[in-house]
């Protein structure tokens, strides 16, 4: 089909569509939903008795902030990638990965200096990451599907990374173990696996533009 | 494949970013905004202008047929993504992102297909241009050394792909892809010479 014919066809098919919401509106929606998920999760699992330690200790607070930043920046990356041309610089992706990368580095350093590397059992933690991550990611994918994602695989990766990172952040308040091995195996590894799955899920769910 | 894609991304990004000037961007932006409201006439004008602006850019990297395909893919993508254009922002980044992505997509698929081309059957049309040339050696000199050497081994000495691969120290898939590209380049050179002779 020549392009002139295609243009005629597309013009004839044109219908008025609801414009996509702005980035701020979409980010606000994701944040509100995340808050709902977190509140629901805490009411179900409860918080650790010494949860104030997480906030009072500067080091733990810093790690906490890194995880929260990981969630926020990954969400930003996923939302920006869902609109053509919205991602102006490649640094968006790098900034989105940086907080989690730093967190992993800190935990690895802790693990190297720890007397032993023993993750113990942590299926409950992994389940929390998966359940919370799945709920959040479903909502995020609904928003991505309404947009027009060119780089589906990368957007899917960041969507599930942000969702799973939210789960990791919440675990700082609900999981009693601060052992580096436990954090890496039962908190971070499921997050990494979920993010990689996001690449395949996005290609199935998001239509090719 | 990774290095090819990286090199292509840098080059195509540079060229595509020059696709729409500030003045054109304002006109196209206003047409796109009207199209979002359902104005079919404005939408048609918008798509026609987009074709005019971006086809020459695609032709710098692709053959006319492939450039047509890439342009049609771009127009379809615009149709699907029109609701995502924010009329309070410049149109150029939005349009250039789609163009860049579709151009890379097309180049990636051409590269992928070229790897699976079988010398004897699929290259027949390119081959005939080469082997039917009046002076094959004179024709071979028009290509860079490596490519003319490759064609010489494959077509004149009639060595197998495996033998050429061993002789030149490159992989068999590289031999096939390089041969495909060399013959295509040669075809373009011969076509251009024929055009100049006629004119």
mmCIF file of C-alpha atoms in Angstrom:
data_model
loop_
_atom_site.group_PDB
_atom_site.id
_atom_site.type_symbol
_atom_site.label_atom_id
_atom_site.label_comp_id
_atom_site.label_asym_id
_atom_site.label_seq_id
_atom_site.Cartn_x
_atom_site.Cartn_y
_atom_site.Cartn_z
ATOM 1 C CA UNK A 1 0.000 0.000 0.000
ATOM 2 C CA UNK A 2 1.448 3.395 -0.959
ATOM 3 C CA UNK A 3 1.809 5.925 1.806
ATOM 4 C CA UNK A 4 -0.750 8.280 0.224
ATOM 5 C CA UNK A 5 -3.348 5.497 0.374
ATOM 6 C CA UNK A 6 -2.369 4.754 3.950
ATOM 7 C CA UNK A 7 -2.738 8.432 4.869
ATOM 8 C CA UNK A 8 -6.212 8.494 3.305
ATOM 9 C CA UNK A 9 -7.169 5.384 5.237
ATOM 10 C CA UNK A 10 -5.825 6.666 8.561
ATOM 11 C CA UNK A 11 -7.487 10.087 8.138
ATOM 12 C CA UNK A 12 -10.828 8.429 7.436
ATOM 13 C CA UNK A 13 -10.460 6.258 10.557
ATOM 14 C CA UNK A 14 -9.584 9.175 12.840
ATOM 15 C CA UNK A 15 -11.785 9.539 15.912
ATOM 16 C CA UNK A 16 -11.516 11.941 18.798
ATOM 17 C CA UNK A 17 -9.635 10.238 21.630
ATOM 18 C CA UNK A 18 -9.271 11.118 25.260
ATOM 19 C CA UNK A 19 -5.781 12.642 25.617
ATOM 20 C CA UNK A 20 -3.417 10.831 27.922
ATOM 21 C CA UNK A 21 -3.175 12.237 31.430
ATOM 22 C CA UNK A 22 -0.115 14.289 32.255
ATOM 23 C CA UNK A 23 2.926 12.706 33.828
ATOM 24 C CA UNK A 24 2.158 14.335 37.202
ATOM 25 C CA UNK A 25 -1.376 12.942 37.270
ATOM 26 C CA UNK A 26 -0.197 9.442 36.408
ATOM 27 C CA UNK A 27 2.613 9.562 38.954
ATOM 28 C CA UNK A 28 0.184 10.730 41.624
ATOM 29 C CA UNK A 29 -2.140 7.824 40.838
ATOM 30 C CA UNK A 30 0.707 5.326 41.117
ATOM 31 C CA UNK A 31 1.860 6.853 44.405
ATOM 32 C CA UNK A 32 -1.642 6.766 45.901
ATOM 33 C CA UNK A 33 -2.117 3.165 44.863
ATOM 34 C CA UNK A 34 1.293 2.305 46.314
ATOM 35 C CA UNK A 35 0.282 3.925 49.597
ATOM 36 C CA UNK A 36 -2.921 1.888 49.634
ATOM 37 C CA UNK A 37 -0.978 -1.331 49.020
ATOM 38 C CA UNK A 38 1.517 -0.501 51.753
ATOM 39 C CA UNK A 39 -1.209 0.314 54.301
ATOM 40 C CA UNK A 40 -3.104 -2.852 53.385
ATOM 41 C CA UNK A 41 0.036 -4.944 53.651
ATOM 42 C CA UNK A 42 1.008 -3.537 57.043
ATOM 43 C CA UNK A 43 -2.483 -4.094 58.425
ATOM 44 C CA UNK A 44 -2.162 -7.723 57.343
ATOM 45 C CA UNK A 45 1.424 -8.511 58.408
ATOM 46 C CA UNK A 46 2.040 -5.933 61.134
ATOM 47 C CA UNK A 47 5.341 -4.088 61.662
ATOM 48 C CA UNK A 48 8.466 -5.255 63.439
ATOM 49 C CA UNK A 49 8.603 -4.286 67.126
ATOM 50 C CA UNK A 50 11.798 -2.262 66.716
ATOM 51 C CA UNK A 51 10.622 -0.444 63.564
ATOM 52 C CA UNK A 52 11.723 2.899 65.028
ATOM 53 C CA UNK A 53 15.345 1.676 64.799
ATOM 54 C CA UNK A 54 14.995 1.785 61.034
ATOM 55 C CA UNK A 55 14.273 5.507 61.220
ATOM 56 C CA UNK A 56 16.567 6.449 64.126
ATOM 57 C CA UNK A 57 19.679 4.688 62.854
ATOM 58 C CA UNK A 58 21.286 6.925 60.178
ATOM 59 C CA UNK A 59 22.688 3.977 58.258
ATOM 60 C CA UNK A 60 19.390 2.064 58.173
ATOM 61 C CA UNK A 61 17.536 5.257 57.330
ATOM 62 C CA UNK A 62 19.912 5.881 54.428
ATOM 63 C CA UNK A 63 19.315 2.357 53.087
ATOM 64 C CA UNK A 64 15.603 2.916 53.531
ATOM 65 C CA UNK A 65 15.741 6.123 51.526
ATOM 66 C CA UNK A 66 17.707 4.363 48.797
ATOM 67 C CA UNK A 67 14.953 1.756 48.422
ATOM 68 C CA UNK A 68 12.260 4.405 48.369
ATOM 69 C CA UNK A 69 14.215 6.336 45.746
ATOM 70 C CA UNK A 70 14.568 3.111 43.779
ATOM 71 C CA UNK A 71 10.793 2.754 43.739
ATOM 72 C CA UNK A 72 10.178 6.405 42.832
ATOM 73 C CA UNK A 73 12.813 6.713 40.109
ATOM 74 C CA UNK A 74 11.908 3.370 38.492
ATOM 75 C CA UNK A 75 8.268 4.457 38.383
ATOM 76 C CA UNK A 76 9.332 7.745 36.788
ATOM 77 C CA UNK A 77 11.398 5.856 34.197
ATOM 78 C CA UNK A 78 8.537 3.488 33.348
ATOM 79 C CA UNK A 79 6.037 6.343 32.979
ATOM 80 C CA UNK A 80 8.421 8.436 30.870
ATOM 81 C CA UNK A 81 9.198 5.500 28.596
ATOM 82 C CA UNK A 82 5.486 5.018 27.939
ATOM 83 C CA UNK A 83 5.274 8.298 26.009
ATOM 84 C CA UNK A 84 7.385 8.765 22.844
ATOM 85 C CA UNK A 85 10.019 11.452 23.315
ATOM 86 C CA UNK A 86 9.252 12.022 27.020
ATOM 87 C CA UNK A 87 12.524 10.415 28.037
ATOM 88 C CA UNK A 88 14.834 13.251 27.021
ATOM 89 C CA UNK A 89 18.059 11.843 28.394
ATOM 90 C CA UNK A 90 19.486 8.372 28.845
ATOM 91 C CA UNK A 91 20.442 9.382 32.398
ATOM 92 C CA UNK A 92 16.828 8.732 33.438
ATOM 93 C CA UNK A 93 17.490 4.995 33.233
ATOM 94 C CA UNK A 94 20.827 5.285 34.993
ATOM 95 C CA UNK A 95 19.330 7.361 37.828
ATOM 96 C CA UNK A 96 16.537 4.831 38.188
ATOM 97 C CA UNK A 97 19.013 1.990 38.713
ATOM 98 C CA UNK A 98 21.523 3.912 40.833
ATOM 99 C CA UNK A 99 19.784 3.810 44.276
ATOM 100 C CA UNK A 100 19.239 0.039 44.164
ATOM 101 C CA UNK A 101 22.745 -0.497 42.877
ATOM 102 C CA UNK A 102 24.155 1.505 45.809
ATOM 103 C CA UNK A 103 21.917 -0.423 48.222
ATOM 104 C CA UNK A 104 23.196 -3.753 46.894
ATOM 105 C CA UNK A 105 26.782 -2.510 47.153
ATOM 106 C CA UNK A 106 26.289 -1.499 50.803
ATOM 107 C CA UNK A 107 24.690 -4.841 51.659
ATOM 108 C CA UNK A 108 27.488 -6.733 49.882
ATOM 109 C CA UNK A 109 30.097 -4.815 51.874
ATOM 110 C CA UNK A 110 28.182 -5.691 55.050
ATOM 111 C CA UNK A 111 28.087 -9.315 53.933
ATOM 112 C CA UNK A 112 31.834 -9.453 53.284
ATOM 113 C CA UNK A 113 32.600 -8.055 56.735
ATOM 114 C CA UNK A 114 29.974 -10.234 58.477
ATOM 115 C CA UNK A 115 31.209 -13.283 60.427
ATOM 116 C CA UNK A 116 29.147 -15.676 58.311
ATOM 117 C CA UNK A 117 26.983 -15.644 55.172
ATOM 118 C CA UNK A 118 23.764 -17.464 56.049
ATOM 119 C CA UNK A 119 20.471 -16.357 54.461
ATOM 120 C CA UNK A 120 18.307 -18.644 56.572
ATOM 121 C CA UNK A 121 14.681 -19.077 55.645
ATOM 122 C CA UNK A 122 12.785 -16.161 54.154
ATOM 123 C CA UNK A 123 9.935 -17.392 51.953
ATOM 124 C CA UNK A 124 7.563 -15.048 53.798
ATOM 125 C CA UNK A 125 9.696 -12.075 52.723
ATOM 126 C CA UNK A 126 9.832 -13.255 49.117
ATOM 127 C CA UNK A 127 6.061 -13.780 49.136
ATOM 128 C CA UNK A 128 5.567 -10.226 50.369
ATOM 129 C CA UNK A 129 7.784 -8.843 47.599
ATOM 130 C CA UNK A 130 5.925 -10.881 44.987
ATOM 131 C CA UNK A 131 2.403 -10.150 46.250
ATOM 132 C CA UNK A 132 2.897 -6.433 46.799
ATOM 133 C CA UNK A 133 4.965 -6.174 43.637
ATOM 134 C CA UNK A 134 2.308 -7.931 41.577
ATOM 135 C CA UNK A 135 -0.515 -5.694 42.818
ATOM 136 C CA UNK A 136 1.471 -2.546 42.151
ATOM 137 C CA UNK A 137 2.696 -3.773 38.780
ATOM 138 C CA UNK A 138 -0.848 -4.603 37.581
ATOM 139 C CA UNK A 139 -1.867 -1.003 38.243
ATOM 140 C CA UNK A 140 1.271 0.331 36.585
ATOM 141 C CA UNK A 141 0.754 -1.831 33.508
ATOM 142 C CA UNK A 142 -2.817 -0.567 33.178
ATOM 143 C CA UNK A 143 -1.396 2.957 32.996
ATOM 144 C CA UNK A 144 1.315 1.905 30.543
ATOM 145 C CA UNK A 145 -1.220 0.181 28.311
ATOM 146 C CA UNK A 146 -3.200 3.414 27.976
ATOM 147 C CA UNK A 147 -0.072 5.173 26.737
ATOM 148 C CA UNK A 148 2.109 4.311 23.717
ATOM 149 C CA UNK A 149 5.273 2.553 24.780
ATOM 150 C CA UNK A 150 7.951 2.294 22.122
ATOM 151 C CA UNK A 151 10.559 0.499 24.227
ATOM 152 C CA UNK A 152 8.258 -2.097 25.755
ATOM 153 C CA UNK A 153 10.923 -4.377 27.198
ATOM 154 C CA UNK A 154 12.742 -1.609 29.070
ATOM 155 C CA UNK A 155 9.488 -0.034 30.273
ATOM 156 C CA UNK A 156 8.329 -3.436 31.532
ATOM 157 C CA UNK A 157 11.634 -3.956 33.319
ATOM 158 C CA UNK A 158 11.320 -0.637 35.166
ATOM 159 C CA UNK A 159 7.633 -1.183 35.908
ATOM 160 C CA UNK A 160 8.282 -4.454 37.710
ATOM 161 C CA UNK A 161 11.484 -3.160 39.263
ATOM 162 C CA UNK A 162 9.587 -0.252 40.823
ATOM 163 C CA UNK A 163 6.808 -2.552 42.051
ATOM 164 C CA UNK A 164 9.190 -5.064 43.588
ATOM 165 C CA UNK A 165 11.339 -2.264 45.053
ATOM 166 C CA UNK A 166 8.238 -1.042 46.870
ATOM 167 C CA UNK A 167 7.948 -4.503 48.410
ATOM 168 C CA UNK A 168 11.616 -4.396 49.390
ATOM 169 C CA UNK A 169 11.136 -1.010 51.023
ATOM 170 C CA UNK A 170 8.148 -2.218 53.034
ATOM 171 C CA UNK A 171 10.098 -5.230 54.235
ATOM 172 C CA UNK A 172 12.484 -2.863 56.037
ATOM 173 C CA UNK A 173 9.576 -2.278 58.476
ATOM 174 C CA UNK A 174 8.058 -5.741 58.550
ATOM 175 C CA UNK A 175 10.994 -8.137 58.285
ATOM 176 C CA UNK A 176 12.941 -8.712 61.519
ATOM 177 C CA UNK A 177 16.174 -9.739 59.877
ATOM 178 C CA UNK A 178 18.865 -7.233 58.884
ATOM 179 C CA UNK A 179 21.314 -9.970 57.976
ATOM 180 C CA UNK A 180 23.027 -9.094 54.650
ATOM 181 C CA UNK A 181 22.719 -12.643 53.302
ATOM 182 C CA UNK A 182 19.016 -12.668 54.100
ATOM 183 C CA UNK A 183 18.505 -9.279 52.441
ATOM 184 C CA UNK A 184 20.316 -10.306 49.291
ATOM 185 C CA UNK A 185 18.739 -13.744 48.859
ATOM 186 C CA UNK A 186 15.160 -13.187 50.060
ATOM 187 C CA UNK A 187 14.644 -9.471 49.363
ATOM 188 C CA UNK A 188 16.833 -8.451 46.450
ATOM 189 C CA UNK A 189 16.925 -11.648 44.373
ATOM 190 C CA UNK A 190 13.118 -11.870 43.969
ATOM 191 C CA UNK A 191 13.171 -8.184 42.987
ATOM 192 C CA UNK A 192 15.780 -8.847 40.327
ATOM 193 C CA UNK A 193 13.894 -11.881 38.986
ATOM 194 C CA UNK A 194 10.620 -9.933 38.867
ATOM 195 C CA UNK A 195 12.297 -7.090 36.974
ATOM 196 C CA UNK A 196 13.648 -9.493 34.365
ATOM 197 C CA UNK A 197 10.188 -11.045 34.050
ATOM 198 C CA UNK A 198 8.865 -7.565 33.358
ATOM 199 C CA UNK A 199 10.695 -7.622 30.021
ATOM 200 C CA UNK A 200 8.665 -10.616 28.825
ATOM 201 C CA UNK A 201 5.398 -9.570 30.448
ATOM 202 C CA UNK A 202 5.554 -6.130 28.798
ATOM 203 C CA UNK A 203 6.067 -7.665 25.341
ATOM 204 C CA UNK A 204 2.946 -9.787 25.854
ATOM 205 C CA UNK A 205 0.721 -7.161 27.454
ATOM 206 C CA UNK A 206 1.736 -3.916 25.785
ATOM 207 C CA UNK A 207 0.856 -3.656 22.130
ATOM 208 C CA UNK A 208 3.580 -2.790 19.622
ATOM 209 C CA UNK A 209 3.325 0.812 18.522
ATOM 210 C CA UNK B 1 24.909 -7.283 16.600
ATOM 211 C CA UNK B 2 25.243 -5.169 19.756
ATOM 212 C CA UNK B 3 27.965 -2.947 18.286
ATOM 213 C CA UNK B 4 26.082 -2.579 15.010
ATOM 214 C CA UNK B 5 22.968 -1.478 16.862
ATOM 215 C CA UNK B 6 24.916 1.000 19.038
ATOM 216 C CA UNK B 7 26.657 2.518 16.014
ATOM 217 C CA UNK B 8 23.366 2.761 14.120
ATOM 218 C CA UNK B 9 21.602 4.353 17.105
ATOM 219 C CA UNK B 10 24.154 7.161 17.370
ATOM 220 C CA UNK B 11 24.124 7.899 13.655
ATOM 221 C CA UNK B 12 20.360 7.714 13.099
ATOM 222 C CA UNK B 13 19.672 9.774 16.224
ATOM 223 C CA UNK B 14 21.821 12.606 14.888
ATOM 224 C CA UNK B 15 20.102 12.633 11.493
ATOM 225 C CA UNK B 16 16.529 12.175 12.725
ATOM 226 C CA UNK B 17 16.846 15.000 15.272
ATOM 227 C CA UNK B 18 17.248 17.404 12.361
ATOM 228 C CA UNK B 19 13.943 16.184 10.929
ATOM 229 C CA UNK B 20 11.673 18.988 12.095
ATOM 230 C CA UNK B 21 12.677 22.664 12.428
ATOM 231 C CA UNK B 22 11.153 25.044 14.975
ATOM 232 C CA UNK B 23 8.794 26.620 12.414
ATOM 233 C CA UNK B 24 7.694 23.257 11.049
ATOM 234 C CA UNK B 25 7.242 22.038 14.612
ATOM 235 C CA UNK B 26 4.768 24.815 15.403
ATOM 236 C CA UNK B 27 2.717 24.144 12.287
ATOM 237 C CA UNK B 28 2.772 20.380 12.793
ATOM 238 C CA UNK B 29 1.977 20.833 16.482
ATOM 239 C CA UNK B 30 -1.134 22.857 15.731
ATOM 240 C CA UNK B 31 -2.253 20.297 13.129
ATOM 241 C CA UNK B 32 -1.656 17.453 15.589
ATOM 242 C CA UNK B 33 -3.703 19.271 18.245
ATOM 243 C CA UNK B 34 -6.599 19.667 15.787
ATOM 244 C CA UNK B 35 -6.255 16.010 14.825
ATOM 245 C CA UNK B 36 -6.565 15.048 18.479
ATOM 246 C CA UNK B 37 -9.910 16.859 18.471
ATOM 247 C CA UNK B 38 -11.043 14.697 15.533
ATOM 248 C CA UNK B 39 -10.351 17.085 12.605
ATOM 249 C CA UNK B 40 -9.724 14.654 9.744
ATOM 250 C CA UNK B 41 -8.585 17.287 7.226
ATOM 251 C CA UNK B 42 -5.910 18.600 9.609
ATOM 252 C CA UNK B 43 -4.851 15.058 10.383
ATOM 253 C CA UNK B 44 -4.404 14.268 6.685
ATOM 254 C CA UNK B 45 -2.335 17.436 6.191
ATOM 255 C CA UNK B 46 -0.295 16.543 9.264
ATOM 256 C CA UNK B 47 0.509 13.047 7.988
ATOM 257 C CA UNK B 48 1.391 14.335 4.517
ATOM 258 C CA UNK B 49 3.805 16.889 5.986
ATOM 259 C CA UNK B 50 5.349 14.250 8.226
ATOM 260 C CA UNK B 51 5.925 12.011 5.189
ATOM 261 C CA UNK B 52 7.573 14.876 3.308
ATOM 262 C CA UNK B 53 9.868 15.681 6.220
ATOM 263 C CA UNK B 54 10.940 12.208 7.215
ATOM 264 C CA UNK B 55 11.140 10.218 3.991
ATOM 265 C CA UNK B 56 14.406 11.904 2.899
ATOM 266 C CA UNK B 57 15.864 11.126 6.317
ATOM 267 C CA UNK B 58 14.962 7.452 5.971
ATOM 268 C CA UNK B 59 16.370 7.310 2.451
ATOM 269 C CA UNK B 60 19.790 8.202 3.834
ATOM 270 C CA UNK B 61 19.907 4.830 5.544
ATOM 271 C CA UNK B 62 17.525 2.586 3.642
ATOM 272 C CA UNK B 63 16.675 1.526 0.115
ATOM 273 C CA UNK B 64 13.526 3.151 -1.368
ATOM 274 C CA UNK B 65 11.404 0.074 -0.599
ATOM 275 C CA UNK B 66 12.661 -0.211 2.977
ATOM 276 C CA UNK B 67 12.272 3.551 3.492
ATOM 277 C CA UNK B 68 8.637 3.268 2.343
ATOM 278 C CA UNK B 69 8.070 0.436 4.816
ATOM 279 C CA UNK B 70 9.670 2.396 7.651
ATOM 280 C CA UNK B 71 7.616 5.480 6.820
ATOM 281 C CA UNK B 72 4.372 3.509 6.755
ATOM 282 C CA UNK B 73 5.265 1.947 10.112
ATOM 283 C CA UNK B 74 5.903 5.445 11.438
ATOM 284 C CA UNK B 75 2.534 6.702 10.202
ATOM 285 C CA UNK B 76 0.774 3.739 11.822
ATOM 286 C CA UNK B 77 2.641 4.388 15.068
ATOM 287 C CA UNK B 78 1.593 8.056 14.971
ATOM 288 C CA UNK B 79 -2.002 6.932 14.495
ATOM 289 C CA UNK B 80 -1.831 4.668 17.552
ATOM 290 C CA UNK B 81 0.095 7.131 19.712
ATOM 291 C CA UNK B 82 -1.619 10.422 18.753
ATOM 292 C CA UNK B 83 -3.443 10.663 22.096
ATOM 293 C CA UNK B 84 -0.100 10.730 23.946
ATOM 294 C CA UNK B 85 1.095 13.965 22.334
ATOM 295 C CA UNK B 86 1.000 16.758 24.888
ATOM 296 C CA UNK B 87 -0.063 19.888 23.015
ATOM 297 C CA UNK B 88 1.566 22.091 25.674
ATOM 298 C CA UNK B 89 4.965 20.722 24.679
ATOM 299 C CA UNK B 90 7.026 20.735 21.485
ATOM 300 C CA UNK B 91 6.058 18.167 18.874
ATOM 301 C CA UNK B 92 9.581 17.485 17.581
ATOM 302 C CA UNK B 93 10.810 15.195 20.406
ATOM 303 C CA UNK B 94 7.601 13.145 20.193
ATOM 304 C CA UNK B 95 7.787 12.794 16.412
ATOM 305 C CA UNK B 96 11.548 12.226 16.330
ATOM 306 C CA UNK B 97 11.315 9.466 18.949
ATOM 307 C CA UNK B 98 8.814 7.571 16.806
ATOM 308 C CA UNK B 99 10.862 8.127 13.629
ATOM 309 C CA UNK B 100 14.080 7.061 15.292
ATOM 310 C CA UNK B 101 12.511 3.917 16.727
ATOM 311 C CA UNK B 102 10.913 2.866 13.435
ATOM 312 C CA UNK B 103 14.097 3.503 11.486
ATOM 313 C CA UNK B 104 16.131 1.382 13.883
ATOM 314 C CA UNK B 105 13.462 -1.314 13.800
ATOM 315 C CA UNK B 106 13.644 -1.479 10.017
ATOM 316 C CA UNK B 107 17.431 -1.562 9.967
ATOM 317 C CA UNK B 108 17.460 -4.272 12.620
ATOM 318 C CA UNK B 109 15.086 -6.453 10.602
ATOM 319 C CA UNK B 110 17.122 -5.967 7.409
ATOM 320 C CA UNK B 111 20.281 -6.954 9.235
ATOM 321 C CA UNK B 112 18.558 -9.989 10.758
ATOM 322 C CA UNK B 113 17.183 -11.111 7.397
ATOM 323 C CA UNK B 114 20.536 -10.662 5.681
ATOM 324 C CA UNK B 115 22.086 -13.188 8.043
ATOM 325 C CA UNK B 116 19.765 -15.883 6.737
ATOM 326 C CA UNK B 117 20.144 -15.182 3.044
ATOM 327 C CA UNK B 118 21.278 -18.247 1.102
ATOM 328 C CA UNK B 119 23.896 -17.383 -1.523
ATOM 329 C CA UNK B 120 22.598 -19.442 -4.415
ATOM 330 C CA UNK B 121 18.835 -18.803 -4.270
ATOM 331 C CA UNK B 122 18.123 -15.502 -2.537
ATOM 332 C CA UNK B 123 20.969 -13.571 -4.095
ATOM 333 C CA UNK B 124 19.981 -14.545 -7.646
ATOM 334 C CA UNK B 125 18.719 -11.104 -8.606
ATOM 335 C CA UNK B 126 21.779 -9.362 -7.168
ATOM 336 C CA UNK B 127 24.052 -12.055 -8.540
ATOM 337 C CA UNK B 128 22.895 -11.719 -12.123
ATOM 338 C CA UNK B 129 23.866 -8.045 -12.106
ATOM 339 C CA UNK B 130 27.372 -9.036 -11.151
ATOM 340 C CA UNK B 131 28.012 -12.120 -13.227
ATOM 341 C CA UNK B 132 26.411 -10.593 -16.334
ATOM 342 C CA UNK B 133 28.632 -7.516 -16.153
ATOM 343 C CA UNK B 134 30.793 -7.183 -19.298
ATOM 344 C CA UNK B 135 34.098 -7.048 -17.450
ATOM 345 C CA UNK B 136 33.874 -8.695 -14.067
ATOM 346 C CA UNK B 137 37.367 -7.675 -12.963
ATOM 347 C CA UNK B 138 36.749 -4.047 -13.884
ATOM 348 C CA UNK B 139 33.505 -4.201 -11.886
ATOM 349 C CA UNK B 140 35.244 -5.725 -8.864
ATOM 350 C CA UNK B 141 37.726 -2.838 -8.704
ATOM 351 C CA UNK B 142 34.849 -0.476 -7.878
ATOM 352 C CA UNK B 143 34.488 -2.087 -4.463
ATOM 353 C CA UNK B 144 36.774 -1.772 -1.406
ATOM 354 C CA UNK B 145 39.561 -4.382 -1.253
ATOM 355 C CA UNK B 146 37.997 -6.654 1.312
ATOM 356 C CA UNK B 147 34.638 -6.846 -0.455
ATOM 357 C CA UNK B 148 36.127 -7.321 -3.922
ATOM 358 C CA UNK B 149 38.360 -10.067 -2.535
ATOM 359 C CA UNK B 150 35.338 -11.778 -0.992
ATOM 360 C CA UNK B 151 33.368 -11.688 -4.243
ATOM 361 C CA UNK B 152 36.417 -12.828 -6.218
ATOM 362 C CA UNK B 153 36.779 -15.955 -4.023
ATOM 363 C CA UNK B 154 33.043 -16.715 -4.056
ATOM 364 C CA UNK B 155 32.175 -15.903 -7.660
ATOM 365 C CA UNK B 156 35.334 -16.223 -9.746
ATOM 366 C CA UNK B 157 37.177 -18.964 -7.934
ATOM 367 C CA UNK B 158 33.805 -20.453 -6.844
ATOM 368 C CA UNK B 159 35.018 -21.422 -3.397
ATOM 369 C CA UNK B 160 32.449 -22.510 -0.824
ATOM 370 C CA UNK B 161 31.395 -20.250 2.068
ATOM 371 C CA UNK B 162 33.355 -22.438 4.476
ATOM 372 C CA UNK B 163 36.513 -22.184 2.377
ATOM 373 C CA UNK B 164 36.228 -18.412 2.038
ATOM 374 C CA UNK B 165 35.571 -18.096 5.762
ATOM 375 C CA UNK B 166 38.777 -20.034 6.525
ATOM 376 C CA UNK B 167 40.813 -18.146 3.955
ATOM 377 C CA UNK B 168 39.725 -14.688 5.108
ATOM 378 C CA UNK B 169 39.597 -15.547 8.800
ATOM 379 C CA UNK B 170 35.961 -14.507 9.292
ATOM 380 C CA UNK B 171 32.849 -16.455 10.325
ATOM 381 C CA UNK B 172 30.620 -18.095 7.734
ATOM 382 C CA UNK B 173 27.645 -15.893 8.641
ATOM 383 C CA UNK B 174 29.905 -12.861 8.192
ATOM 384 C CA UNK B 175 30.845 -14.124 4.722
ATOM 385 C CA UNK B 176 27.184 -14.400 3.743
ATOM 386 C CA UNK B 177 26.238 -10.979 5.131
ATOM 387 C CA UNK B 178 29.304 -9.292 3.612
ATOM 388 C CA UNK B 179 28.620 -10.914 0.237
ATOM 389 C CA UNK B 180 25.010 -9.722 0.334
ATOM 390 C CA UNK B 181 26.128 -6.178 1.125
ATOM 391 C CA UNK B 182 28.895 -6.192 -1.460
ATOM 392 C CA UNK B 183 26.532 -7.323 -4.212
ATOM 393 C CA UNK B 184 23.948 -4.737 -3.180
ATOM 394 C CA UNK B 185 26.587 -1.995 -3.214
ATOM 395 C CA UNK B 186 27.774 -3.163 -6.605
ATOM 396 C CA UNK B 187 24.234 -3.146 -7.937
ATOM 397 C CA UNK B 188 23.829 0.467 -6.796
ATOM 398 C CA UNK B 189 27.144 1.450 -8.403
ATOM 399 C CA UNK B 190 26.221 -0.222 -11.711
ATOM 400 C CA UNK B 191 22.734 1.327 -11.655
ATOM 401 C CA UNK B 192 24.203 4.787 -11.028
ATOM 402 C CA UNK B 193 26.722 4.350 -13.851
ATOM 403 C CA UNK B 194 23.966 3.253 -16.209
ATOM 404 C CA UNK B 195 21.906 6.310 -15.218
ATOM 405 C CA UNK B 196 24.843 8.653 -15.903
ATOM 406 C CA UNK B 197 25.536 6.984 -19.255
ATOM 407 C CA UNK B 198 21.931 7.452 -20.351
ATOM 408 C CA UNK B 199 21.802 11.057 -19.242
#
